Amino acid sequence: MAMSAQARDGDTQAQRAAAFEQLRARVAPAVEAELARLLDARVDAAKALGADAAALVDAVRALALRGGKRLRAVLLAAAHEAAGGEAARVVMAAVAVELLQTYLLIHDDVMDGDELRRGGPSVHAMLRERFGGARSGESGAILAGDLACSLAQQALLAVPVPAERLASAAKELGRMQEEVVYGQLLDLRAEPATSAEVERTYALKTGSYTVRGPLLIGAVLAGAKRALIEAMERFAEPLGVAFQLRDDLLGTFGDPTRIGKPVGRDLREGKRTSLVVELEAGDAETRALLGRVLGVAGAADADVRALVARMEACGARRRVEQRIDDLAHRARGALASLPSLAGPAQRVLDGAVSALTERDL
Amino acid sequence: MAMSAQARDGDTQAQRAAAFEQLRARVAPAVEAELARLLDARVDAAKALGADAAALVDAVRALALRGGKRLRAVLLAAAHEAAGGEAARVVMAAVAVELLQTYLLIHDDVMDGDELRRGGPSVHAMLRERFGGARSGESGAILAGDLACSLAQQALLAVPVPAERLASAAKELGRMQEEVVYGQLLDLRAEPATSAEVERTYALKTGSYTVRGPLLIGAVLAGAKRALIEAMERFAEPLGVAFQLRDDLLGTFGDPTRIGKPVGRDLREGKRTSLVVELEAGDAETRALLGRVLGVAGAADADVRALVARMEACGARRRVEQRIDDLAHRARGALASLPSLAGPAQRVLDGAVSALTERDL
């Protein structure tokens, strides 16, 4: 144990990141292939019900296969291997968490009226074209989300492991879904005034289905003992929040062509991100600028740019970056306290911290 | 066996209906109590997240507890006892199918813009008041439906039976959800021209989650063998369609105060029910009348009444009633061919056919 801990500490950050990327290279293509196979078969079957049913499934398929990095799938595989399993066995569970995300994104975009997702049209936008009307497009998207939700459940239950593990994993899937609902509601309705309130929403809205759920499902499917699962939760919690804080930075300072939505969109929509809450502690001028931009659909580009510049100047960006570092440190601390893990799992999970919290701006 | 078959045939219709009602009297209050307990606990927990989260859960609670006859719960219990189980053990599964229905009704009402459900405000109407805006109400209702969906999954997985059975039942829950999505899409989009097309939609939209799903989940949770499950499907299919056809009759000829929505609503909304499709085979005058009412939001009351009268006069109502009788007969035939059932199950299931297809107008 002492030896292995020493060897671990001897890894460079780059080696740990590479370990995560190697797992991704094993897992992501398999998940992509199974996702395509499953959805292709569903599109074919739906054709028997007519062109509209096929279009509905095809819209789910288009969004699900419009990639992303399959982070959730890779986290699930990492936890599964950490608990002694083999990633190849839980590909359908990884497909399930990707489908769960697809479902959540579809409903989220209906609620927010977002036209773009992953650099292409959102599902309600696709179906509006197909069905010839905004209302029909939204109704179709509600159904498309519901469909992806049911496919997620079914995919998870197709994993070839003992039924006890399946039932536990399915419970976790239901719990993830429930938490995201609360998180999404807070995101829509609440007016967080402190960083702590922002982070509570992030833990529910994002952390649950992005980090905790995939990790726990992966571990449970390998038959992990309670101690490992609890430690995994301690690892997951700060990491999930850090991931969403990083997302705030990306959405504000990142390259809009890479993120797939225009800069300032969150600000004009009135999203009270960590950066906004930081700014509210600023001077009168900053708050006046905030008043002209936050939640103002027609805010001037110049004001948006000035506000973003202010976020840098007044240290809001730096404070959020510092908080991400603190949370990543806490996650790594939980990782160090984990019961002995199978194989190179500690290195992979450490690499996951980098992958989730140091994504490119 | 010969004896028991004879005894069965000797039952009067009234005795069989009474057997179903006796099961309902055992099951419905227990389901009601568990549903209230589960949702009360969720409302309490949500309060920690603020008033809006509590309001969201409370809206789900209000609709879920605004009763109905718990037909699905009783069917599940009937199938469970038919396969040798005890209804008391699967109360949480019955709660799950009731929550699944709650979820489907919530999303359905958003899509159809229905303000009333079960004689009270629909969930989006409740949340519109609570959140102060139509858009917020609809977003809230999408989330409320998603919440009920996740609670349904979690309730099912809390049933105290071996995990193999739980996993199979959870698969069936996912399959139900998938089929309802296709059925709902056809209901929104398709223009059925024949009774067969209408019935295909009804099998998906209603039969799946009202009859087949509850029966199969009940049977699977008792560890039913494949032969029994297949026979149960043969029983369920005609019964599910007959149930929805009866619903068409209730919605057109029934007492509006008992149904909870105004007469003529389905006609003005343009729903192509079995009755409408029957009428299209009518004379030029009938079709002209249909043109003035079907899908015409502002259709005159006099025209609606004339159309409903025409449905009687031209035999459309009688033909739909005949079709219900035929389907009920097919369901009873499947029942007679079922492998030996435990206890008085055959009588109860026969009573279920009456309960579902002879509901009061």
XYZ file of C-alpha atoms in Angstrom:
722
model
C 0.000 0.000 0.000
C 2.702 2.499 0.993
C 4.575 1.649 -2.173
C 1.578 2.124 -4.369
C 0.687 5.411 -2.701
C 4.211 6.599 -3.297
C 4.097 5.498 -6.910
C 0.837 7.344 -7.245
C 2.183 10.539 -5.808
C 5.024 10.188 -8.228
C 2.661 10.396 -11.204
C 2.644 13.671 -12.946
C -0.611 15.489 -13.569
C -0.109 14.727 -17.260
C 0.187 10.996 -16.615
C -3.039 10.990 -14.629
C -4.863 12.976 -17.297
C -3.538 10.536 -19.879
C -4.901 7.600 -17.877
C -8.376 9.139 -18.012
C -8.029 9.794 -21.720
C -6.971 6.191 -22.304
C -10.130 4.993 -20.603
C -12.144 7.427 -22.691
C -10.521 6.055 -25.838
C -11.685 2.564 -24.808
C -15.167 3.530 -23.644
C -16.434 6.397 -25.808
C -16.380 4.587 -29.180
C -18.154 1.553 -27.707
C -20.810 3.786 -26.150
C -21.201 5.697 -29.402
C -21.656 2.465 -31.337
C -24.224 1.003 -28.926
C -26.107 4.284 -28.750
C -26.298 4.387 -32.542
C -27.321 0.729 -32.753
C -30.061 1.138 -30.143
C -31.457 4.328 -31.666
C -31.209 3.103 -35.254
C -33.296 0.080 -34.291
C -35.839 2.368 -32.581
C -36.073 4.638 -35.622
C -36.668 1.597 -37.836
C -39.340 0.203 -35.525
C -41.059 3.599 -35.311
C -41.403 3.744 -39.091
C -44.166 1.160 -38.777
C -46.096 3.802 -36.833
C -45.634 6.448 -39.511
C -43.307 9.238 -40.510
C -44.025 11.425 -37.478
C -43.112 8.705 -34.985
C -39.914 8.022 -36.922
C -39.143 11.753 -36.927
C -39.592 11.878 -33.171
C -37.122 9.068 -32.538
C -34.787 10.481 -35.151
C -34.669 13.810 -33.321
C -33.671 11.987 -30.128
C -31.060 10.103 -32.122
C -29.663 13.270 -33.699
C -29.115 14.948 -30.345
C -27.836 11.829 -28.580
C -25.252 11.187 -31.290
C -24.242 14.839 -31.581
C -21.597 13.852 -29.263
C -20.066 15.623 -26.501
C -17.171 14.000 -24.782
C -19.136 11.170 -23.143
C -17.766 12.326 -19.802
C -20.596 10.654 -17.888
C -20.059 7.380 -19.668
C -16.343 7.471 -18.940
C -16.926 8.319 -15.267
C -19.287 5.364 -14.971
C -16.704 3.084 -16.531
C -13.970 4.493 -14.275
C -15.991 3.800 -11.134
C -16.880 0.343 -12.374
C -13.240 -0.540 -12.911
C -12.299 1.080 -9.604
C -14.682 -1.370 -7.938
C -13.158 -4.328 -9.743
C -15.368 -4.567 -12.837
C -14.616 -4.366 -16.528
C -15.758 -1.344 -18.485
C -16.775 -3.446 -21.486
C -19.478 -5.066 -19.436
C -21.300 -1.855 -18.524
C -21.461 -0.199 -21.921
C -25.269 -0.284 -21.786
C -25.202 1.503 -18.427
C -22.992 4.161 -19.970
C -25.497 4.375 -22.824
C -28.203 4.808 -20.182
C -26.544 7.828 -18.559
C -25.978 9.385 -21.977
C -29.672 8.858 -22.783
C -30.638 10.311 -19.422
C -28.640 13.389 -20.297
C -30.271 13.539 -23.730
C -33.676 13.464 -22.042
C -32.753 16.206 -19.590
C -31.297 18.430 -22.310
C -34.408 18.057 -24.467
C -36.771 19.153 -21.687
C -34.334 21.820 -20.520
C -34.232 23.369 -23.987
C -38.036 23.426 -24.184
C -38.226 25.189 -20.833
C -35.492 27.697 -21.652
C -36.594 28.167 -25.262
C -33.052 27.394 -26.413
C -32.719 26.911 -30.153
C -29.185 25.541 -30.122
C -27.665 22.529 -28.413
C -24.291 20.966 -28.998
C -23.766 23.202 -32.005
C -26.979 22.142 -33.775
C -30.709 22.730 -33.484
C -32.377 21.679 -30.230
C -34.976 18.912 -30.433
C -37.974 21.239 -30.237
C -36.435 23.325 -33.016
C -35.965 20.203 -35.178
C -39.510 19.028 -34.508
C -40.985 22.481 -35.057
C -39.631 22.284 -38.603
C -40.795 18.721 -39.004
C -44.249 19.156 -37.512
C -44.824 22.669 -38.822
C -45.558 24.707 -35.713
C -43.973 25.967 -32.499
C -46.563 24.316 -30.280
C -46.261 20.981 -32.106
C -42.492 21.225 -31.848
C -42.650 21.717 -28.089
C -45.168 18.930 -27.575
C -43.002 16.680 -29.707
C -39.968 17.590 -27.614
C -41.779 16.811 -24.363
C -42.509 13.374 -25.818
C -38.993 13.014 -27.228
C -37.574 13.674 -23.763
C -39.983 11.176 -22.227
C -38.896 8.644 -24.826
C -35.203 9.147 -24.086
C -36.020 8.761 -20.389
C -37.675 5.394 -20.931
C -34.851 4.252 -23.203
C -32.351 5.158 -20.478
C -34.157 2.931 -17.991
C -34.375 0.071 -20.448
C -30.721 0.356 -21.448
C -29.598 0.197 -17.839
C -31.698 -2.898 -17.208
C -29.993 -4.636 -20.140
C -26.586 -4.696 -18.418
C -25.485 -8.325 -17.925
C -24.895 -8.338 -14.156
C -26.752 -9.997 -11.265
C -30.250 -8.603 -10.709
C -29.456 -7.238 -7.215
C -26.945 -4.891 -8.770
C -29.320 -3.908 -11.560
C -32.065 -3.053 -9.092
C -29.679 -0.894 -7.020
C -28.401 0.856 -10.117
C -31.963 1.497 -11.322
C -32.767 3.092 -7.960
C -29.813 5.403 -8.404
C -31.036 6.320 -11.895
C -34.419 7.284 -10.428
C -32.761 9.296 -7.685
C -30.608 11.165 -10.223
C -33.701 12.065 -12.183
C -35.473 13.314 -9.070
C -32.555 15.494 -7.976
C -32.167 17.038 -11.406
C -35.842 18.032 -11.318
C -35.307 19.942 -8.075
C -32.106 21.474 -9.414
C -33.766 22.521 -12.630
C -36.664 24.059 -10.726
C -34.275 26.074 -8.556
C -32.439 27.104 -11.705
C -35.688 28.366 -13.220
C -37.222 29.910 -10.136
C -34.781 30.641 -7.355
C -32.801 33.843 -7.037
C -29.652 32.685 -5.284
C -27.978 35.521 -3.419
C -24.897 33.679 -2.163
C -22.323 31.346 -3.628
C -23.555 28.633 -1.284
C -27.058 28.881 -2.735
C -25.679 28.785 -6.249
C -23.658 25.696 -5.392
C -26.642 23.898 -3.857
C -28.487 24.260 -7.153
C -25.413 23.098 -9.062
C -25.078 19.990 -6.921
C -28.679 19.054 -7.731
C -28.897 20.293 -11.297
C -25.582 19.072 -12.625
C -23.557 17.211 -10.040
C -26.200 14.518 -9.587
C -26.419 13.279 -13.165
C -22.982 14.284 -14.359
C -20.787 12.957 -11.602
C -22.438 11.288 -8.624
C -24.995 9.208 -10.526
C -22.582 7.815 -13.127
C -19.954 7.042 -10.464
C -22.424 5.311 -8.141
C -24.069 3.349 -10.933
C -20.671 2.194 -12.147
C -19.635 1.158 -8.650
C -22.940 -0.524 -7.789
C -22.882 -2.557 -11.001
C -19.527 -3.978 -9.903
C -20.987 -4.989 -6.543
C -19.090 -2.312 -4.596
C -19.311 -2.422 -0.819
C -20.935 0.379 1.149
C -17.631 1.931 2.259
C -16.502 2.354 -1.336
C -19.852 3.799 -2.370
C -19.809 6.320 0.466
C -16.279 7.362 -0.369
C -17.320 7.692 -4.012
C -20.087 10.074 -2.922
C -17.582 12.202 -0.995
C -15.434 12.322 -4.131
C -18.395 13.105 -6.383
C -19.970 15.961 -4.499
C -17.274 18.647 -4.769
C -16.363 17.447 -8.247
C -19.911 17.893 -9.556
C -20.109 21.469 -8.297
C -16.642 22.268 -9.645
C -17.709 20.943 -13.053
C -20.662 23.335 -13.220
C -18.581 26.279 -11.974
C -16.168 25.544 -14.783
C -19.170 25.558 -17.103
C -19.997 29.076 -15.904
C -16.493 30.190 -16.829
C -16.719 28.481 -20.204
C -20.106 30.056 -20.914
C -18.804 33.516 -20.148
C -15.160 33.545 -21.189
C -15.014 30.573 -23.543
C -14.895 30.449 -27.311
C -18.552 30.633 -28.451
C -17.898 28.542 -31.564
C -16.647 25.716 -29.373
C -19.402 25.973 -26.781
C -22.206 26.067 -29.336
C -24.092 29.026 -27.906
C -23.558 32.786 -28.113
C -21.605 34.663 -25.444
C -23.821 36.631 -23.097
C -26.827 34.377 -23.642
C -26.889 33.233 -20.013
C -26.562 36.835 -18.847
C -29.356 38.109 -21.091
C -31.518 35.213 -19.910
C -30.929 36.321 -16.331
C -29.123 33.187 -15.138
C -27.731 33.838 -11.703
C -24.436 32.036 -12.154
C -21.578 32.011 -9.683
C -20.020 34.930 -11.582
C -23.160 37.025 -11.331
C -23.496 36.425 -7.608
C -19.840 37.423 -7.161
C -20.460 40.641 -9.100
C -23.373 41.659 -6.941
C -20.921 42.275 -4.139
C -19.305 44.855 -6.414
C -19.521 48.684 -6.506
C -22.499 50.775 -7.604
C -21.226 51.064 -11.165
C -20.900 47.307 -11.478
C -24.393 46.780 -10.151
C -25.786 49.383 -12.559
C -24.123 47.558 -15.463
C -25.520 44.289 -14.173
C -28.986 45.848 -14.092
C -28.710 46.764 -17.788
C -27.686 43.242 -18.842
C -28.986 40.565 -16.472
C -32.305 39.234 -17.701
C -32.520 41.934 -20.377
C -33.091 40.129 -23.653
C -32.199 43.184 -25.714
C -29.119 44.229 -23.717
C -26.513 46.032 -25.835
C -23.497 43.983 -26.931
C -21.237 46.715 -25.577
C -22.816 46.397 -22.127
C -22.445 42.602 -22.216
C -18.774 42.952 -23.143
C -18.245 45.576 -20.444
C -19.858 43.301 -17.874
C -17.691 40.367 -18.868
C -14.612 42.589 -18.657
C -15.761 43.726 -15.195
C -15.934 40.092 -14.087
C -12.234 39.830 -14.793
C -11.290 43.240 -13.432
C -13.068 42.932 -10.099
C -11.743 39.456 -9.385
C -15.012 37.553 -9.782
C -13.445 35.240 -12.338
C -10.400 34.694 -10.152
C -12.561 33.864 -7.125
C -14.585 31.311 -9.074
C -11.371 29.772 -10.387
C -10.058 29.597 -6.840
C -13.254 27.909 -5.685
C -12.930 25.332 -8.466
C -9.377 24.618 -7.321
C -10.558 24.205 -3.721
C -13.322 21.814 -4.734
C -10.954 19.821 -6.940
C -8.586 19.601 -4.002
C -11.406 18.301 -1.791
C -12.324 15.703 -4.402
C -8.701 14.573 -4.598
C -8.632 14.385 -0.808
C -11.663 12.081 -0.831
C -9.943 10.022 -3.495
C -6.827 9.631 -1.375
C -8.993 8.331 1.480
C -10.794 5.780 -0.701
C -10.504 2.144 0.297
C -8.036 0.252 -1.871
C -9.133 0.448 -5.482
C -8.706 -2.091 -8.239
C -6.012 -1.528 -10.863
C -4.963 1.933 -11.977
C -8.319 3.329 -10.867
C -6.985 5.975 -8.526
C -4.932 7.457 -11.312
C -7.894 7.435 -13.698
C -10.218 9.078 -11.176
C -7.585 11.673 -10.416
C -7.373 12.315 -14.139
C -11.153 12.734 -14.132
C -10.800 15.638 -11.721
C -8.581 17.367 -14.259
C -10.845 16.487 -17.166
C -13.889 17.961 -15.426
C -12.410 21.012 -13.781
C -9.718 22.153 -16.183
C -11.650 22.052 -19.424
C -10.439 24.512 -22.036
C -11.772 28.026 -22.063
C -60.254 -28.302 -12.611
C -63.490 -29.324 -14.325
C -65.331 -28.597 -11.112
C -63.825 -25.191 -10.692
C -64.469 -24.291 -14.331
C -68.066 -25.297 -13.861
C -68.355 -23.302 -10.664
C -66.879 -20.360 -12.521
C -69.339 -20.557 -15.351
C -72.040 -20.725 -12.724
C -71.043 -17.313 -11.353
C -73.301 -14.538 -12.331
C -71.906 -11.414 -13.907
C -72.797 -9.627 -10.680
C -70.768 -12.064 -8.586
C -67.723 -11.577 -10.785
C -68.062 -7.804 -10.672
C -68.394 -8.054 -6.893
C -65.169 -10.079 -6.714
C -63.318 -7.272 -8.501
C -64.892 -4.693 -6.210
C -63.847 -6.696 -3.153
C -60.254 -6.635 -4.358
C -60.544 -2.912 -5.000
C -61.848 -2.426 -1.456
C -58.722 -4.182 -0.168
C -56.228 -2.517 -2.493
C -57.367 1.049 -3.178
C -57.223 2.361 0.412
C -53.763 0.881 0.942
C -52.538 2.445 -2.292
C -54.115 5.758 -1.370
C -52.413 5.711 2.020
C -48.962 4.820 0.644
C -49.269 7.392 -2.112
C -50.140 10.065 0.455
C -47.329 8.964 2.759
C -44.751 8.978 -0.026
C -45.813 12.350 -1.422
C -46.213 13.983 1.990
C -42.633 13.016 2.782
C -41.485 14.434 -0.564
C -43.331 17.719 0.021
C -41.696 18.017 3.441
C -38.230 17.296 2.066
C -38.732 19.796 -0.767
C -39.485 22.568 1.722
C -35.774 22.630 2.525
C -35.258 23.742 -1.090
C -37.762 26.557 -0.823
C -41.420 27.294 -1.397
C -41.332 26.768 -5.146
C -39.897 23.260 -4.875
C -42.518 22.413 -2.266
C -45.235 23.828 -4.546
C -43.996 21.655 -7.388
C -44.216 18.462 -5.355
C -47.506 19.575 -3.870
C -49.012 19.941 -7.338
C -47.986 16.357 -8.134
C -49.479 15.289 -4.827
C -52.752 17.111 -5.464
C -53.292 15.407 -8.806
C -52.114 11.976 -7.657
C -54.464 12.006 -4.688
C -57.367 13.439 -6.653
C -58.286 9.899 -6.981
C -59.867 8.116 -9.708
C -60.809 4.538 -9.119
C -57.256 3.163 -8.907
C -58.159 0.749 -11.695
C -54.522 0.240 -12.633
C -53.538 -0.500 -9.071
C -56.342 -3.034 -8.722
C -55.443 -4.710 -12.018
C -51.851 -5.042 -10.864
C -52.999 -6.593 -7.598
C -55.384 -8.920 -9.457
C -52.626 -10.220 -11.716
C -50.282 -10.594 -8.765
C -52.795 -12.732 -6.884
C -53.617 -14.645 -10.083
C -49.944 -15.632 -10.224
C -49.936 -16.729 -6.593
C -48.822 -13.572 -4.808
C -50.458 -11.449 -2.150
C -51.731 -8.007 -3.051
C -50.510 -6.486 0.208
C -46.939 -7.151 -0.848
C -47.091 -5.137 -4.065
C -48.725 -1.972 -2.805
C -45.649 0.033 -3.799
C -45.866 -1.341 -7.339
C -49.494 -0.240 -7.450
C -48.342 3.162 -6.195
C -45.791 3.138 -9.033
C -48.396 2.619 -11.765
C -50.555 5.340 -10.242
C -47.549 7.698 -10.251
C -46.755 6.720 -13.820
C -50.282 7.701 -14.750
C -49.931 10.971 -12.832
C -46.783 11.721 -14.814
C -48.443 10.946 -18.138
C -51.525 13.025 -17.333
C -49.389 16.020 -16.336
C -47.442 16.048 -19.610
C -50.567 15.220 -21.598
C -52.386 18.235 -20.163
C -49.475 20.531 -21.001
C -49.467 19.292 -24.589
C -53.244 19.547 -24.994
C -53.547 22.777 -23.030
C -56.198 21.169 -20.818
C -57.117 23.225 -17.773
C -59.126 20.536 -16.000
C -58.195 17.062 -14.850
C -60.130 14.771 -12.552
C -62.525 17.568 -11.777
C -59.856 20.030 -10.629
C -57.173 22.237 -12.154
C -54.463 20.489 -14.169
C -50.911 20.723 -12.839
C -49.786 23.422 -15.261
C -52.877 25.432 -14.297
C -52.037 25.059 -10.595
C -48.416 26.030 -11.171
C -49.332 28.924 -13.445
C -51.169 30.428 -10.472
C -48.335 29.575 -8.107
C -45.491 30.758 -10.319
C -47.344 33.687 -11.872
C -47.138 33.042 -15.597
C -48.302 30.634 -18.297
C -44.783 29.811 -19.415
C -43.590 29.199 -15.841
C -46.645 27.019 -15.257
C -45.862 24.861 -18.268
C -42.177 24.569 -17.404
C -43.153 23.643 -13.875
C -45.524 21.006 -15.200
C -42.858 19.478 -17.426
C -40.712 19.159 -14.304
C -43.629 17.936 -12.192
C -44.257 15.167 -14.723
C -40.578 14.273 -14.747
C -40.664 14.125 -10.962
C -43.678 11.801 -10.894
C -41.894 9.620 -13.454
C -38.838 9.256 -11.253
C -40.991 8.597 -8.187
C -42.798 5.844 -10.094
C -39.499 4.106 -10.822
C -38.334 4.443 -7.245
C -41.627 3.185 -5.814
C -41.530 0.090 -7.986
C -37.980 -0.679 -6.906
C -39.071 -0.568 -3.258
C -41.294 -3.642 -3.583
C -39.996 -6.383 -1.253
C -39.516 -9.225 -3.761
C -36.402 -10.917 -5.174
C -34.288 -8.635 -7.357
C -34.822 -10.710 -10.532
C -38.504 -9.926 -10.366
C -37.867 -6.261 -9.628
C -35.571 -5.929 -12.627
C -38.147 -7.569 -14.916
C -40.914 -5.366 -13.575
C -38.765 -2.250 -14.035
C -38.181 -3.259 -17.666
C -41.920 -3.468 -18.156
C -42.331 -0.009 -16.593
C -39.843 1.393 -19.109
C -41.604 -0.378 -21.973
C -44.982 1.037 -20.886
C -43.538 4.510 -20.863
C -42.064 4.057 -24.335
C -45.307 2.778 -25.819
C -47.341 5.599 -24.322
C -44.984 8.100 -25.963
C -45.662 6.602 -29.386
C -49.380 6.434 -28.657
C -49.448 10.025 -27.496
C -47.567 11.161 -30.580
C -50.039 9.368 -32.849
C -52.845 10.931 -30.851
C -51.361 14.392 -31.423
C -50.259 13.980 -35.004
C -51.901 11.137 -36.853
C -55.187 11.381 -38.689
C -56.581 7.869 -38.387
C -59.035 7.093 -41.167
C -60.117 3.628 -40.066
C -61.213 2.004 -36.839
C -58.131 -0.213 -37.005
C -55.860 2.845 -37.024
C -57.773 4.352 -34.126
C -57.412 1.135 -32.166
C -53.675 0.890 -32.814
C -53.232 4.291 -31.195
C -55.491 3.263 -28.305
C -53.479 0.117 -27.669
C -50.309 2.207 -27.378
C -51.712 5.305 -25.731
C -53.976 3.716 -23.152
C -53.891 -0.060 -23.239
C -50.183 -0.196 -22.448
C -50.201 1.684 -19.149
C -53.784 1.041 -18.115
C -54.073 -2.676 -18.643
C -51.105 -4.543 -20.043
C -48.396 -2.889 -17.967
C -50.173 -3.208 -14.608
C -51.133 -6.824 -15.322
C -47.648 -7.825 -16.430
C -45.927 -6.041 -13.575
C -48.276 -7.703 -11.101
C -47.644 -11.123 -12.617
C -43.878 -10.670 -12.944
C -43.577 -9.586 -9.311
C -45.156 -12.898 -8.312
C -42.592 -14.791 -10.362
C -45.111 -15.812 -13.057
C -43.948 -18.255 -15.706
C -43.741 -17.261 -19.350
C -46.950 -19.090 -20.329
C -48.970 -17.134 -17.810
C -47.398 -13.854 -18.867
C -48.137 -14.501 -22.522
C -51.724 -15.411 -21.741
C -51.988 -12.262 -19.653
C -50.876 -10.251 -22.683
C -53.573 -11.883 -24.831
C -56.092 -10.930 -22.170
C -54.771 -7.398 -21.828
C -54.648 -6.351 -25.447
C -58.360 -6.356 -26.359
C -59.259 -5.154 -22.883
C -57.035 -2.065 -23.136
C -58.566 -1.022 -26.440
C -62.096 -1.684 -25.166
C -61.355 0.521 -22.149
C -60.404 3.469 -24.345
C -63.380 2.935 -26.654
C -65.584 3.081 -23.586
C -63.799 6.310 -22.698
C -64.819 7.720 -26.088
C -68.437 6.912 -25.294
C -68.141 8.434 -21.829
C -66.528 11.591 -23.215
C -69.322 12.061 -25.743
C -72.460 10.710 -24.109
C -71.506 10.732 -20.433
C -72.474 13.095 -17.675
C -69.982 15.998 -17.899
C -70.094 16.665 -14.156
C -68.930 13.111 -13.495
C -66.246 13.064 -16.200
C -64.741 16.363 -15.177
C -64.571 17.945 -18.615
C -67.159 19.644 -20.817
C -69.091 17.711 -23.461
C -67.868 18.376 -26.971
C -64.365 19.302 -25.860
C -62.752 16.366 -27.667
C -64.760 17.192 -30.790
C -63.841 20.868 -30.745
C -60.209 19.886 -30.194
C -60.397 17.729 -33.308
C -59.737 14.368 -31.623
C -60.349 11.626 -34.136
C -62.045 9.178 -31.796
C -63.674 5.927 -32.810
C -67.009 7.750 -33.022
C -65.657 10.390 -35.370
C -64.128 7.812 -37.679
C -67.459 5.946 -37.738
C -69.277 9.164 -38.663
C -67.000 9.880 -41.597
C -68.589 6.952 -43.378
C -71.905 8.829 -43.074
C -73.872 10.912 -45.583
C -73.007 14.352 -46.947
C -75.058 16.137 -44.308
C -73.270 14.298 -41.496
C -69.892 15.117 -42.967
C -70.850 18.783 -43.339
C -71.847 18.872 -39.680
C -68.594 17.192 -38.759
C -66.733 19.856 -40.720
C -68.385 22.606 -38.646
C -67.455 20.984 -35.311
C -64.345 18.829 -35.534
C -61.286 20.859 -34.606
C -63.311 24.095 -34.560
C -62.664 25.680 -31.173
C -65.601 28.073 -31.535
C -68.103 25.534 -32.869
C -71.716 26.346 -31.927
C -73.215 24.365 -29.064
C -76.197 23.549 -31.261
C -73.906 21.990 -33.873
C -72.085 19.976 -31.201
C -75.410 18.681 -29.865
C -76.619 17.886 -33.378
C -73.421 15.969 -34.085
C -73.719 13.959 -30.890
C -77.351 13.188 -31.759
C -76.225 12.112 -35.216
C -73.766 9.668 -33.644
C -76.709 7.933 -32.063
C -79.043 8.190 -35.040
C -76.627 6.822 -37.628
C -75.561 3.881 -35.491
C -71.993 5.045 -34.762
C -72.561 4.711 -31.042
C -74.112 1.295 -31.450
C -71.201 0.089 -33.594
C -68.654 1.257 -31.033
C -70.647 -0.434 -28.277
C -70.708 -3.624 -30.343
C -66.955 -3.418 -30.834
C -66.448 -3.042 -27.082
C -68.568 -6.137 -26.536
C -66.507 -8.059 -29.099
C -63.240 -7.026 -27.494
C -64.532 -7.858 -24.017
C -65.556 -11.252 -25.372
C -62.048 -11.781 -26.765
C -60.520 -10.811 -23.432
C -62.787 -13.291 -21.630
C -61.794 -15.943 -24.167
C -58.120 -15.354 -23.392
C -58.979 -15.575 -19.725
C -60.696 -18.921 -20.189
C -57.548 -20.247 -21.881
C -55.237 -19.047 -19.108
C -53.171 -21.675 -17.325
C -54.572 -22.540 -13.937
C -54.731 -19.447 -11.798
C -54.323 -19.122 -8.078
C -57.410 -18.599 -5.906
C -60.468 -16.757 -7.145
C -58.328 -14.896 -9.698
C -60.280 -15.899 -12.765
C -63.433 -14.465 -11.254
C -61.676 -11.242 -10.289
C -60.137 -10.789 -13.743
C -63.484 -11.488 -15.337
C -64.936 -8.823 -13.084
C -62.191 -6.500 -14.300
C -63.492 -6.863 -17.847
C -66.859 -5.569 -16.643
C -65.295 -2.790 -14.580
C -63.272 -1.521 -17.537
C -65.754 -1.922 -20.352
C -69.127 -1.276 -18.758
C -68.347 1.904 -16.865
C -71.339 4.183 -16.362
C -72.253 6.679 -18.985
